[in-house]
mmCIF file of N, CA and C in Angstrom:
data_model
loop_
_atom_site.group_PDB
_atom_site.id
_atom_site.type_symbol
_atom_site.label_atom_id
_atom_site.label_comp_id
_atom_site.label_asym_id
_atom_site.label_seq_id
_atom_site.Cartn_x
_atom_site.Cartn_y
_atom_site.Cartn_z
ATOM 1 N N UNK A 14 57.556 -42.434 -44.527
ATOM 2 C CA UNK A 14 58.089 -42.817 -43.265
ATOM 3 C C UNK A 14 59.622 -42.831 -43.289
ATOM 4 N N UNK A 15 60.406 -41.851 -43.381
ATOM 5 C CA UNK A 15 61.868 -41.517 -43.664
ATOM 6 C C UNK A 15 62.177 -41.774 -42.070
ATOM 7 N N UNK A 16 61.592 -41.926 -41.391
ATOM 8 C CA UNK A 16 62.072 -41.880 -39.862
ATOM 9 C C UNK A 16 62.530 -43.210 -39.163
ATOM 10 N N UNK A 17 61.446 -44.374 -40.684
ATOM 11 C CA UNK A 17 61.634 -45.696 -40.261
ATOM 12 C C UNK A 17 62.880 -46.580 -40.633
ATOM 13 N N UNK A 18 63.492 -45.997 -41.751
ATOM 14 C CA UNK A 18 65.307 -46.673 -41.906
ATOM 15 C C UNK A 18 65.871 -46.590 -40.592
ATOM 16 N N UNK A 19 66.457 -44.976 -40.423
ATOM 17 C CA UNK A 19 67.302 -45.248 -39.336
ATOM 18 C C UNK A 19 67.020 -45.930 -37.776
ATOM 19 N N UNK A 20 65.482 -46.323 -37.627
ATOM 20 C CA UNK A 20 65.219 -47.029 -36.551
ATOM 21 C C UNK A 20 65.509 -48.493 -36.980
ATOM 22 N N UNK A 21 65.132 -49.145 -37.801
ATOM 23 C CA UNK A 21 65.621 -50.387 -38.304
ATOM 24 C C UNK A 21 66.867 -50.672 -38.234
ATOM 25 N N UNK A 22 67.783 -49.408 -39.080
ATOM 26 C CA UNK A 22 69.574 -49.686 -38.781
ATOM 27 C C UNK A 22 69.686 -49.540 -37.559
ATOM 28 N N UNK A 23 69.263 -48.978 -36.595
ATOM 29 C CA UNK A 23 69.382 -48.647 -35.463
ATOM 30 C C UNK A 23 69.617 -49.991 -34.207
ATOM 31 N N UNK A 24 68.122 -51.059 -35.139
ATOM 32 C CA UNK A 24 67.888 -51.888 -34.534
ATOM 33 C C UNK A 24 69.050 -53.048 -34.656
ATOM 34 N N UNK A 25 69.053 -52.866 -36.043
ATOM 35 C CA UNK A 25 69.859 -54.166 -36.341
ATOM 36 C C UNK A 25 71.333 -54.007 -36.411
ATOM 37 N N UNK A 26 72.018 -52.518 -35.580
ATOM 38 C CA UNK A 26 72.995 -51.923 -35.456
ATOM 39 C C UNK A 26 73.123 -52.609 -33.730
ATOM 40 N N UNK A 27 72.344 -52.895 -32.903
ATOM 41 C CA UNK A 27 72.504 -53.301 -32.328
ATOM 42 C C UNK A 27 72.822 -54.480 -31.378
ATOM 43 N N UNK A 28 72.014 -55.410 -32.464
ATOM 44 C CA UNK A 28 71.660 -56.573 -32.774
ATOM 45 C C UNK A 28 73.178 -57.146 -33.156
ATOM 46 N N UNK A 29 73.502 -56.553 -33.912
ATOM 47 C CA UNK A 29 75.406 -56.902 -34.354
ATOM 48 C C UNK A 29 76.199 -56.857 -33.570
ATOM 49 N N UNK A 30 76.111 -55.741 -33.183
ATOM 50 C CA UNK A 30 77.321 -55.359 -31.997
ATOM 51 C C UNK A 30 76.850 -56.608 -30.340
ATOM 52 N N UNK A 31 75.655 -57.399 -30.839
ATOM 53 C CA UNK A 31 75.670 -58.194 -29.507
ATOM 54 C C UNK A 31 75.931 -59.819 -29.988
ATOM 55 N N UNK A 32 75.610 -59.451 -31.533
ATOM 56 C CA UNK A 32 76.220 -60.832 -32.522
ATOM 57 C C UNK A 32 77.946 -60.493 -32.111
ATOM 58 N N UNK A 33 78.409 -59.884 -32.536
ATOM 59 C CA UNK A 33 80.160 -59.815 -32.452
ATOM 60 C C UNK A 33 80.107 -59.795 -31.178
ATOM 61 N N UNK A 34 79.997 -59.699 -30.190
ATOM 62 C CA UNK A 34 80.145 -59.407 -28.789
ATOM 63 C C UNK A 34 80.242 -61.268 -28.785
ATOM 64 N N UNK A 35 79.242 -61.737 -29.047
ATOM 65 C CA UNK A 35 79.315 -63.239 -28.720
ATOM 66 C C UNK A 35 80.118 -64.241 -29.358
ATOM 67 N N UNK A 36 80.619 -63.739 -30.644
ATOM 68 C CA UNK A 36 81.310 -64.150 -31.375
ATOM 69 C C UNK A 36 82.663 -63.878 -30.865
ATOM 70 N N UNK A 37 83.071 -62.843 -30.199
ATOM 71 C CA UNK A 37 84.327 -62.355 -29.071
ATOM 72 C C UNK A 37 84.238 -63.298 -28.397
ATOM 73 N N UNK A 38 83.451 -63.738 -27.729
ATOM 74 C CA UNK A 38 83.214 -64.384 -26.330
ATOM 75 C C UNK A 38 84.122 -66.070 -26.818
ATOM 76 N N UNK A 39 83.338 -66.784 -27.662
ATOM 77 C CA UNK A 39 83.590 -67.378 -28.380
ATOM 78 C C UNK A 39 84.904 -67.857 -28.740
ATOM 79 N N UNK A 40 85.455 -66.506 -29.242
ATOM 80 C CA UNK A 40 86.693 -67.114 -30.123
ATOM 81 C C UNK A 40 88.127 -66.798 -29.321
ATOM 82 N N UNK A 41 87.785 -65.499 -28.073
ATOM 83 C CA UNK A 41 88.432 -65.214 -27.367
ATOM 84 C C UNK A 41 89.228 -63.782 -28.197
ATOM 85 N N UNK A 42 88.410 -63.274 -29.179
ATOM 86 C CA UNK A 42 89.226 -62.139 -30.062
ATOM 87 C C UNK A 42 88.150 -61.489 -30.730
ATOM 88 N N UNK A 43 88.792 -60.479 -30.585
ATOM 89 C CA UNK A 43 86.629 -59.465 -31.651
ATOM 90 C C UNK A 43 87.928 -59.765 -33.005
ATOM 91 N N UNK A 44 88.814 -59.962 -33.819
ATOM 92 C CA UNK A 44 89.112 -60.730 -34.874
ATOM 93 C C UNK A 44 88.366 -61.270 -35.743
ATOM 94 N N UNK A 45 87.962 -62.210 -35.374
ATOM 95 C CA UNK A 45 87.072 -63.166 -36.431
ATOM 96 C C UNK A 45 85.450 -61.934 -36.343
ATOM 97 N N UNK A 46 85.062 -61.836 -35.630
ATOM 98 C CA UNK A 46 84.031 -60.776 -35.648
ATOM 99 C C UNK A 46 84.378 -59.623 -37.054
ATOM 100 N N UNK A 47 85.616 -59.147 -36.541
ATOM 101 C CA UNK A 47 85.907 -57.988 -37.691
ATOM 102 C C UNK A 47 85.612 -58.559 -38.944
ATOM 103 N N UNK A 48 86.958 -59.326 -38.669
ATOM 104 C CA UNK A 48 86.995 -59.800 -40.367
ATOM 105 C C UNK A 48 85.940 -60.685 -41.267
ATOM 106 N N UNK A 49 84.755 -61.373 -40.475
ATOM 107 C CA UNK A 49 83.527 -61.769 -41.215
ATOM 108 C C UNK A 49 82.819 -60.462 -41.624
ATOM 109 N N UNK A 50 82.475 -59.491 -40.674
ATOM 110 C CA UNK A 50 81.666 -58.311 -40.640
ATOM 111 C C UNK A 50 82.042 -57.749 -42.652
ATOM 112 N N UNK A 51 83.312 -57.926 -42.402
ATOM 113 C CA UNK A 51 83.725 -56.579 -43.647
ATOM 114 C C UNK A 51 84.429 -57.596 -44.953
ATOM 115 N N UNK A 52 84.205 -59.164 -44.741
ATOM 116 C CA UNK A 52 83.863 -59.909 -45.625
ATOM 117 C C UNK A 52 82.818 -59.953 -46.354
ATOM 118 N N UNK A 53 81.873 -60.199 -45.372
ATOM 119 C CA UNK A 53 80.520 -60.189 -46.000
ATOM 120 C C UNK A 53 79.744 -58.445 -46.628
ATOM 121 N N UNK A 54 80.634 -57.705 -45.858
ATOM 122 C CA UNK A 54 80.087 -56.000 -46.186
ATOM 123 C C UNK A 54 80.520 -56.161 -48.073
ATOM 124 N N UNK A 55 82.040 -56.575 -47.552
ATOM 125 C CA UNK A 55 82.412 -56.331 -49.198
ATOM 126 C C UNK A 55 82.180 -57.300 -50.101
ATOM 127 N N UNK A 56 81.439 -58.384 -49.971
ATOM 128 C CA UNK A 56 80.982 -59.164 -51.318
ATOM 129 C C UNK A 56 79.945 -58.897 -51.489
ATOM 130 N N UNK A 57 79.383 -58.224 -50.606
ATOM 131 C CA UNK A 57 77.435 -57.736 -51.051
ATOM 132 C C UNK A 57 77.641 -56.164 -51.560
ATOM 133 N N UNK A 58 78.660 -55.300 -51.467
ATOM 134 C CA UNK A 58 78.699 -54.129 -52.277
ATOM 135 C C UNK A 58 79.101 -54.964 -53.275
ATOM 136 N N UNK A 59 80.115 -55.561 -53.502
ATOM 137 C CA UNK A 59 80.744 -56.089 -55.041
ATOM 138 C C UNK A 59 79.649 -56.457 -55.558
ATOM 139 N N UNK A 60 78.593 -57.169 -55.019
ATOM 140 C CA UNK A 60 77.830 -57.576 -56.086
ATOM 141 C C UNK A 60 76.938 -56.574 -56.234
ATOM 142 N N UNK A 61 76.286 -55.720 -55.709
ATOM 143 C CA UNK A 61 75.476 -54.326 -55.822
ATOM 144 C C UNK A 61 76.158 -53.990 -56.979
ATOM 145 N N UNK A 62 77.335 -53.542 -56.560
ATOM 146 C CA UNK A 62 78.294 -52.279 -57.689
ATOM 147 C C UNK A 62 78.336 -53.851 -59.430
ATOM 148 N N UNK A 63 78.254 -54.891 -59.098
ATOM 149 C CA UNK A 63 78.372 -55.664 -60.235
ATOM 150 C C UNK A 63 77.242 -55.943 -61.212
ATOM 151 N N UNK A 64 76.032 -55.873 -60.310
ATOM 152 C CA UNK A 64 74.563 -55.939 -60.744
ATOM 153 C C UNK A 64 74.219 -54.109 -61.216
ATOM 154 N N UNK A 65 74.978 -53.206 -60.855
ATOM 155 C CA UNK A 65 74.297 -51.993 -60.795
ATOM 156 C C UNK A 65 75.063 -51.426 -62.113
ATOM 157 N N UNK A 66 76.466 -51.609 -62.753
ATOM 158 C CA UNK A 66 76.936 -51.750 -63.369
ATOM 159 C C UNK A 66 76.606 -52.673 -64.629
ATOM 160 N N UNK A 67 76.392 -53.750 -64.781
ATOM 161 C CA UNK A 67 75.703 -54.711 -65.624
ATOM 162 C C UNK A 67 74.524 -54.287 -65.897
ATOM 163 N N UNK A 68 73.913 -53.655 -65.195
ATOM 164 C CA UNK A 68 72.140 -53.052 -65.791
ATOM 165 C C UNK A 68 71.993 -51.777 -66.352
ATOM 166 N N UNK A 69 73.421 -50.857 -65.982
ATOM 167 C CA UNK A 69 73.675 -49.744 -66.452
ATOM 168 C C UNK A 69 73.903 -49.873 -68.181
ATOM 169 N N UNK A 70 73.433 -48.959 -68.405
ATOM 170 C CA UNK A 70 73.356 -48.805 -70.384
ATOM 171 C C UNK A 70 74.578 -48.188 -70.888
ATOM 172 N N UNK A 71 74.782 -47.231 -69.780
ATOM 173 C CA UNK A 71 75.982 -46.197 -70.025
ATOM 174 C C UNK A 71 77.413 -47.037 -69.750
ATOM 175 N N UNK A 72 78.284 -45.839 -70.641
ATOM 176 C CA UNK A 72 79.701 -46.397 -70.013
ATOM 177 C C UNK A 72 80.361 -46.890 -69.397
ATOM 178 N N UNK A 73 81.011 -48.185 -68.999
ATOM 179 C CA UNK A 73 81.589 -48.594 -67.471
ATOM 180 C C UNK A 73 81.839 -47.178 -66.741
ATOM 181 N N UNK A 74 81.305 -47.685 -65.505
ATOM 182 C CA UNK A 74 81.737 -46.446 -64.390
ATOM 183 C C UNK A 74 83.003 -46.789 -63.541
ATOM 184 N N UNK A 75 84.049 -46.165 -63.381
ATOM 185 C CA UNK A 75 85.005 -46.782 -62.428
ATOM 186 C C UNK A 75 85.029 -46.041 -60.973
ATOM 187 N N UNK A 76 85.700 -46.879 -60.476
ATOM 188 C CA UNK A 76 85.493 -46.842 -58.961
ATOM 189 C C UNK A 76 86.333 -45.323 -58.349
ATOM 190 N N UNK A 77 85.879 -44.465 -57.257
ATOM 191 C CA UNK A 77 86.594 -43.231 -57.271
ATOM 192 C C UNK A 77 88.015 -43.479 -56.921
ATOM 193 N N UNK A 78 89.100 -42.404 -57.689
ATOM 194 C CA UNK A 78 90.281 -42.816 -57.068
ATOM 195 C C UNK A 78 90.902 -42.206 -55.578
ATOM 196 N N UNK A 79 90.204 -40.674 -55.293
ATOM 197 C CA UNK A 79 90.515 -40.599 -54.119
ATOM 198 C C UNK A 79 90.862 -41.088 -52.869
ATOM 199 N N UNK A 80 91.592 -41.693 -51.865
ATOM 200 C CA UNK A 80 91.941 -42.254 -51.465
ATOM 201 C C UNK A 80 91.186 -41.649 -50.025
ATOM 202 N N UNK A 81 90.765 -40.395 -49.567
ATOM 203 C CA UNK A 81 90.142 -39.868 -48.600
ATOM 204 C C UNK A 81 88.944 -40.971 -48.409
ATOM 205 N N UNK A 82 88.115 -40.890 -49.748
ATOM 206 C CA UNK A 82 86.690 -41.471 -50.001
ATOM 207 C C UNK A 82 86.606 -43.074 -49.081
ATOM 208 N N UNK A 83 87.997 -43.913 -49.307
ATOM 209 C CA UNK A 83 88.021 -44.931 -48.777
ATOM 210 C C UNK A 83 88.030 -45.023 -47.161
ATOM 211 N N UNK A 84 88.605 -43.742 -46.670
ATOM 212 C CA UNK A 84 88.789 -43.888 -45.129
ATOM 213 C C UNK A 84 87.685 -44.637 -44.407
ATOM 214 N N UNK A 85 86.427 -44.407 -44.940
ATOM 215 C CA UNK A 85 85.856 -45.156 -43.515
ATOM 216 C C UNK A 85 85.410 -46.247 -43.607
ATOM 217 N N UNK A 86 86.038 -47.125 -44.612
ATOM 218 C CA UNK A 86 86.677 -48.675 -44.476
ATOM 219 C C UNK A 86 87.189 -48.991 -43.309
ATOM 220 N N UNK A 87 88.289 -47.921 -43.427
ATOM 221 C CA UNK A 87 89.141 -47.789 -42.122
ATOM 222 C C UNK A 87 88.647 -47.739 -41.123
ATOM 223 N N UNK A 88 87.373 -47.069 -40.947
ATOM 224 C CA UNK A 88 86.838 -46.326 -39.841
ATOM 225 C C UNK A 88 86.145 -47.770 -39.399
ATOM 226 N N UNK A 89 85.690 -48.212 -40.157
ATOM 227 C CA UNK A 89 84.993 -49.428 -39.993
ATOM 228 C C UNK A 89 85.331 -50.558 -39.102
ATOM 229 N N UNK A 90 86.390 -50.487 -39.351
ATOM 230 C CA UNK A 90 87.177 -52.075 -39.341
ATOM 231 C C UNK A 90 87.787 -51.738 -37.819
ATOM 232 N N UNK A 91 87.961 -50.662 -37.519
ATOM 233 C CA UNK A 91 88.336 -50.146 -36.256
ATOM 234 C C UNK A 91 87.126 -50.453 -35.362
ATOM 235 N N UNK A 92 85.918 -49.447 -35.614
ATOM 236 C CA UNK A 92 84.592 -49.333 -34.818
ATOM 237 C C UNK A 92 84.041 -50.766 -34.421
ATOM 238 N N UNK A 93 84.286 -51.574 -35.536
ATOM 239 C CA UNK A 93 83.741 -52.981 -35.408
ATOM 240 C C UNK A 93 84.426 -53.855 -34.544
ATOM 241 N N UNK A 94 85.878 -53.558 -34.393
ATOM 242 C CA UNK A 94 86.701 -54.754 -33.549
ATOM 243 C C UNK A 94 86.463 -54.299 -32.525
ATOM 244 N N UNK A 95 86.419 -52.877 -32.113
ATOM 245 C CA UNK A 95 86.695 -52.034 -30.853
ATOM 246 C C UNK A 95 84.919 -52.611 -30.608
ATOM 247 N N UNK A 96 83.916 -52.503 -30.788
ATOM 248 C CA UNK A 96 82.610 -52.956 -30.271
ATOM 249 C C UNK A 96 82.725 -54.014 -30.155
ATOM 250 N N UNK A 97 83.567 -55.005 -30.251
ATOM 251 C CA UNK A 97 83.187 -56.506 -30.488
ATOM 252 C C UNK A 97 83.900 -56.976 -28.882
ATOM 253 N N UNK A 98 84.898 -55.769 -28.973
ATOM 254 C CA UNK A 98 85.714 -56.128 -27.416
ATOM 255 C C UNK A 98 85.079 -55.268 -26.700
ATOM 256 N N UNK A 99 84.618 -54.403 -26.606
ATOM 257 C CA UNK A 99 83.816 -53.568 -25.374
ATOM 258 C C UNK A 99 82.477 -53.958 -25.491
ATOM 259 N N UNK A 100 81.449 -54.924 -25.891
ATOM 260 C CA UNK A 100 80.116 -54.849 -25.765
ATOM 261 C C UNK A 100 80.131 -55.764 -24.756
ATOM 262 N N UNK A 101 81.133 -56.740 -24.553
ATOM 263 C CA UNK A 101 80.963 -57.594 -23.620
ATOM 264 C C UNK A 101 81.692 -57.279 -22.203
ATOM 265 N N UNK A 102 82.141 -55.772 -22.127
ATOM 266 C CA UNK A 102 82.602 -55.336 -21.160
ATOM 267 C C UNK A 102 81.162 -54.183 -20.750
ATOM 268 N N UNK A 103 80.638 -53.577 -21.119
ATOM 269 C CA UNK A 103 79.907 -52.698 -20.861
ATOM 270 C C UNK A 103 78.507 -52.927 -21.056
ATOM 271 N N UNK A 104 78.458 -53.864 -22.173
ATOM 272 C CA UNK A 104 76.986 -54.497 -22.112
ATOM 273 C C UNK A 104 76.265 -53.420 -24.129
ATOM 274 N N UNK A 105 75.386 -53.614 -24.878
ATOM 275 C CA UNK A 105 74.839 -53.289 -26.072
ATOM 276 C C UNK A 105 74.592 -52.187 -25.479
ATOM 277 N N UNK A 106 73.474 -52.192 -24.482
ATOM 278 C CA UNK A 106 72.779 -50.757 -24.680
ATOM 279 C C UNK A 106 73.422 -49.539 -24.148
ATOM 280 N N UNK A 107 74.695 -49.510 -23.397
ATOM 281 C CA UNK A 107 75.778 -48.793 -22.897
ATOM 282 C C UNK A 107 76.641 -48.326 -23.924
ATOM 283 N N UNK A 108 76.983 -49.212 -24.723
ATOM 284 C CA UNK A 108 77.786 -49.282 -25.570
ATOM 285 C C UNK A 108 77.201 -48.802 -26.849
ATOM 286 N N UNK A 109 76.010 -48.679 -27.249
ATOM 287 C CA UNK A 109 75.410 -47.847 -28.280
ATOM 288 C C UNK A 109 74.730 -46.035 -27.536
ATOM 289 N N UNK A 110 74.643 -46.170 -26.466
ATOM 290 C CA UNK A 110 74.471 -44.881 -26.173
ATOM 291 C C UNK A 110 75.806 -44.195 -26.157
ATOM 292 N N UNK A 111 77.002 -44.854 -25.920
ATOM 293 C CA UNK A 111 78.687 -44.020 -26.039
ATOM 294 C C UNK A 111 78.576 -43.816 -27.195
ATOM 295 N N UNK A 112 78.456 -44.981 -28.477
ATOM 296 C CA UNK A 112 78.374 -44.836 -29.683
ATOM 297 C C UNK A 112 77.758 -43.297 -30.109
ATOM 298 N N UNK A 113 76.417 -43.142 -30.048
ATOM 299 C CA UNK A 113 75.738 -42.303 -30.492
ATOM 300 C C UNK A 113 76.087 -40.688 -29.524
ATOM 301 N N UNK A 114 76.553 -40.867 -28.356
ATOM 302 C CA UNK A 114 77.309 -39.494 -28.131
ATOM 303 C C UNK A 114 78.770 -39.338 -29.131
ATOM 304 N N UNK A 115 79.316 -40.522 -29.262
ATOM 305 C CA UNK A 115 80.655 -40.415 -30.276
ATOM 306 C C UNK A 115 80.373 -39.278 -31.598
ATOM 307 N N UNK A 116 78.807 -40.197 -31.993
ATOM 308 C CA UNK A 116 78.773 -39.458 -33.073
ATOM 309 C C UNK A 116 78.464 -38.158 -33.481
ATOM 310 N N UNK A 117 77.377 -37.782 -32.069
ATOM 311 C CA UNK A 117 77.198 -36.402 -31.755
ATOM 312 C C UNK A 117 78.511 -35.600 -31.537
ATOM 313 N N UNK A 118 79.258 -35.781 -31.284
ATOM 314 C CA UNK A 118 80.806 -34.707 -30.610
ATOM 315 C C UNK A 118 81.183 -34.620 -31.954
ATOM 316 N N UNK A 119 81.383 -36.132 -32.827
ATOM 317 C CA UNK A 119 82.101 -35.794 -33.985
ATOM 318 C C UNK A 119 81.685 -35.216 -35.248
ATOM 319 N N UNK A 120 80.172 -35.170 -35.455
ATOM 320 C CA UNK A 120 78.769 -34.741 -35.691
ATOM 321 C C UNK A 120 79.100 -33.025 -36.107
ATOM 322 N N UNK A 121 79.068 -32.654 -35.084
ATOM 323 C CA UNK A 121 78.988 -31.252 -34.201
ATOM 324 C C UNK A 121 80.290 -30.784 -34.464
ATOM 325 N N UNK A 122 81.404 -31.503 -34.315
ATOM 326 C CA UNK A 122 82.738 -30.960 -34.381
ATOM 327 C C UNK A 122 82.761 -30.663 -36.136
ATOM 328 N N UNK A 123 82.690 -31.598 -36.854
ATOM 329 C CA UNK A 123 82.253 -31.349 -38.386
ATOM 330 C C UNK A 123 81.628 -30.407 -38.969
ATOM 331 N N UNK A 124 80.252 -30.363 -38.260
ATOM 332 C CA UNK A 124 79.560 -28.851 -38.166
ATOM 333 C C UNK A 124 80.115 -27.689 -38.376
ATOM 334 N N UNK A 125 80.936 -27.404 -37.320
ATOM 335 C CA UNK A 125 81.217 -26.261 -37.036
ATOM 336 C C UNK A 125 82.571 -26.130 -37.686
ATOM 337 N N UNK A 126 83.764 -27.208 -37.948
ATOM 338 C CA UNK A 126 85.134 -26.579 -38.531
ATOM 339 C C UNK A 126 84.640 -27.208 -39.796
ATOM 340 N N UNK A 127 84.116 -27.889 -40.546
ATOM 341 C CA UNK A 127 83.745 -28.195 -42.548
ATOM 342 C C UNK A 127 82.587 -27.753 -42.241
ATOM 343 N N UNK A 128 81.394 -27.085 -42.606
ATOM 344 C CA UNK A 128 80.096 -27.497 -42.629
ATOM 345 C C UNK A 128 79.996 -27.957 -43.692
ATOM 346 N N UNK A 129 79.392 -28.560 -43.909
ATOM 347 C CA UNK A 129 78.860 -29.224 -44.752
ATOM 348 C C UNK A 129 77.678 -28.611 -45.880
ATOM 349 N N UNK A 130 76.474 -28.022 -44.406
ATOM 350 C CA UNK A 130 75.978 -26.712 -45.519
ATOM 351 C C UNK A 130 76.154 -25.656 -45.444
ATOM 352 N N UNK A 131 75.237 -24.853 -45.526
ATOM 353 C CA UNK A 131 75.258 -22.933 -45.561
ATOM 354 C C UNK A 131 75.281 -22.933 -43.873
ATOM 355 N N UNK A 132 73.933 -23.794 -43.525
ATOM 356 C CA UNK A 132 73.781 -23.689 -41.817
ATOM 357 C C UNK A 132 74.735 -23.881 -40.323
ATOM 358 N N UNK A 133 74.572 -23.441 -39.967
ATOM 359 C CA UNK A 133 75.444 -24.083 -38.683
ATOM 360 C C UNK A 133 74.593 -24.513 -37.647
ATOM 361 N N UNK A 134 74.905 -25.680 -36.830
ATOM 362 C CA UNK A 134 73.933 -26.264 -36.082
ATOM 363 C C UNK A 134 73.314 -25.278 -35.445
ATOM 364 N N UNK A 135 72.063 -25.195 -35.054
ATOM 365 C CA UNK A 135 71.095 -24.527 -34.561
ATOM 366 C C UNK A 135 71.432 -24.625 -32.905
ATOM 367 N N UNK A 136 70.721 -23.987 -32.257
ATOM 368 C CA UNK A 136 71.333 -24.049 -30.551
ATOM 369 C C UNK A 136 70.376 -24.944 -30.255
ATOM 370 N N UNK A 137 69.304 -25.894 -30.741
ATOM 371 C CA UNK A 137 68.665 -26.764 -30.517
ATOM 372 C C UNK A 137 69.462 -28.349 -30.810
ATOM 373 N N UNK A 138 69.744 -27.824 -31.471
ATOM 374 C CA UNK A 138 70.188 -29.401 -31.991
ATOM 375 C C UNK A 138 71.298 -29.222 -31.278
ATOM 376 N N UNK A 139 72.663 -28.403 -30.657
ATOM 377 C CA UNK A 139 73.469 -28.626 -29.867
ATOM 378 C C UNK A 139 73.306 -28.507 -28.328
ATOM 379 N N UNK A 140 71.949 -27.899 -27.829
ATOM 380 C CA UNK A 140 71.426 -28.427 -26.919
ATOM 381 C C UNK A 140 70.459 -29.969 -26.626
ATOM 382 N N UNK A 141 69.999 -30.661 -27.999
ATOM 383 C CA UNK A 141 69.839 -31.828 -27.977
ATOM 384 C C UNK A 141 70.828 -33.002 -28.002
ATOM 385 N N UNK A 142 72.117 -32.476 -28.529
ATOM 386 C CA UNK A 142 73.121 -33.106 -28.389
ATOM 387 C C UNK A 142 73.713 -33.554 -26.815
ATOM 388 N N UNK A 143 73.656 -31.990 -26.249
ATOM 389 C CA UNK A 143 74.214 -31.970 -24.767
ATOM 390 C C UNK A 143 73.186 -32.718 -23.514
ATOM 391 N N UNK A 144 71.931 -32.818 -24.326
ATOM 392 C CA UNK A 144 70.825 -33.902 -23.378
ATOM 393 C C UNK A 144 71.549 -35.397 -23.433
ATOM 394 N N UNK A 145 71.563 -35.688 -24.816
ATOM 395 C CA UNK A 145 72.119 -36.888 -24.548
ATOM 396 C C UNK A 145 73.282 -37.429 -24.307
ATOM 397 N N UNK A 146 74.428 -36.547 -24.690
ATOM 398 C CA UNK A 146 75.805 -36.768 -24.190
ATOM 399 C C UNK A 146 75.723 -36.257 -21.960
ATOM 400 N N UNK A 147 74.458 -35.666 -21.741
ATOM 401 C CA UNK A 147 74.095 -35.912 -20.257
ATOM 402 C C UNK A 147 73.860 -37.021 -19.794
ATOM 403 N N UNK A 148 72.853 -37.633 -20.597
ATOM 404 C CA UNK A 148 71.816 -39.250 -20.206
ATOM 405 C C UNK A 148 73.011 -40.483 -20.136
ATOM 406 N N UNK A 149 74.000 -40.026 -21.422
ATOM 407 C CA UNK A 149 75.168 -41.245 -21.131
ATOM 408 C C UNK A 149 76.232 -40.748 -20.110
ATOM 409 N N UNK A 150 76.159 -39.819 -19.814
ATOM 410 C CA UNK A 150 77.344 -39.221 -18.501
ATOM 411 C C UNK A 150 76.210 -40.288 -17.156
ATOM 412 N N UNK A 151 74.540 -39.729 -17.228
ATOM 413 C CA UNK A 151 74.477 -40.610 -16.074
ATOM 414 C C UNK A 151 73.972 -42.064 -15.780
ATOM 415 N N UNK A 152 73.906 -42.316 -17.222
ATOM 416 C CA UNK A 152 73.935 -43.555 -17.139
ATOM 417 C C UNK A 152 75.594 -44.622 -16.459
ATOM 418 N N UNK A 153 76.138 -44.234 -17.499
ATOM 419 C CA UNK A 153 77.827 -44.322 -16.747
ATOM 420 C C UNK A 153 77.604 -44.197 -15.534
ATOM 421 N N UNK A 154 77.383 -43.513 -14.635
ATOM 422 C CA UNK A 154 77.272 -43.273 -13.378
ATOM 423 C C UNK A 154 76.941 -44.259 -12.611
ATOM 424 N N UNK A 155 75.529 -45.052 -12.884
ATOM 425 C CA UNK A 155 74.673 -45.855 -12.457
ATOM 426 C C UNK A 155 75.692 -47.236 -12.947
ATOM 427 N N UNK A 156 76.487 -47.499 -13.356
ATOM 428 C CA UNK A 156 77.203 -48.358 -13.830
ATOM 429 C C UNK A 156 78.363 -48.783 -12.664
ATOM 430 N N UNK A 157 78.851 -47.517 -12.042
ATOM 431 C CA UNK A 157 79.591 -48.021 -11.380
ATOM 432 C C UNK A 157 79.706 -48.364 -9.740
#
């Protein structure tokens, strides 16, 4: 059932963004939202990478030095404040359908200038893309 992770993150991807939304509401700043979010992100990798390391037989492993690899820390800490102040302007389920066209454009844009593999998106999958970057054009619509 490989289909059932990303519905779970899916779920509980949403579930957050209406936790920080209230936690905005709250404090009067998606702030404290951010900075618990990527508190708690980074003491539960530290301890993964500390437990996963400690059980390892082999050599200490060190951490990569590339500095690219870290960006979407960055990416993070952005996506998270920026949802924490727009969920309570637009509402979760608005605000995860923009999400998930975001990721389709940037998805797709990746695709086609790095691929990633040999393939290039299929005209299905960029016509499944363009269904749903439709459904949030008319949903938006119905919004205003």
């Amino acid at each position: 059932m490989p289909g059932l992770a990303p519905l779970v993150a899916g779920f509980l991807l949403g579930f957050q963004q209406a936790m920080n939304g209230a936690s905005g509401a709250v404090s009067g700043s998606p702030l404290p939202a951010t900075w618990l979010n990527f508190c708690v992100g980074t003491l539960f990798l530290a301890a993964i990478w500390t437990v996963k390391t400690l059980a390892d037989a082999s050599p200490a492993k060190t951490l990569p030095t590339d500095p690219w690899l870290y960006a979407g820390g960055i990416c993070g800490v952005v996506f998270i404040a920026a949802s924490a102040h727009l969920v309570r302007k637009v509402g979760v389920l608005f605000l995860g359908m923009g999400s998930i066209a975001g990721q389709l454009i940037g998805s797709l844009t990746l695709d086609l200038v790095v691929p990633a593999g040999k393939e290039s998106p299929s005209v299905l999958t960029v016509l499944g893309a363009l269904v749903t970057l439709a459904a949030v054009g008319i949903a938006s619509r119905q919004r205003r």
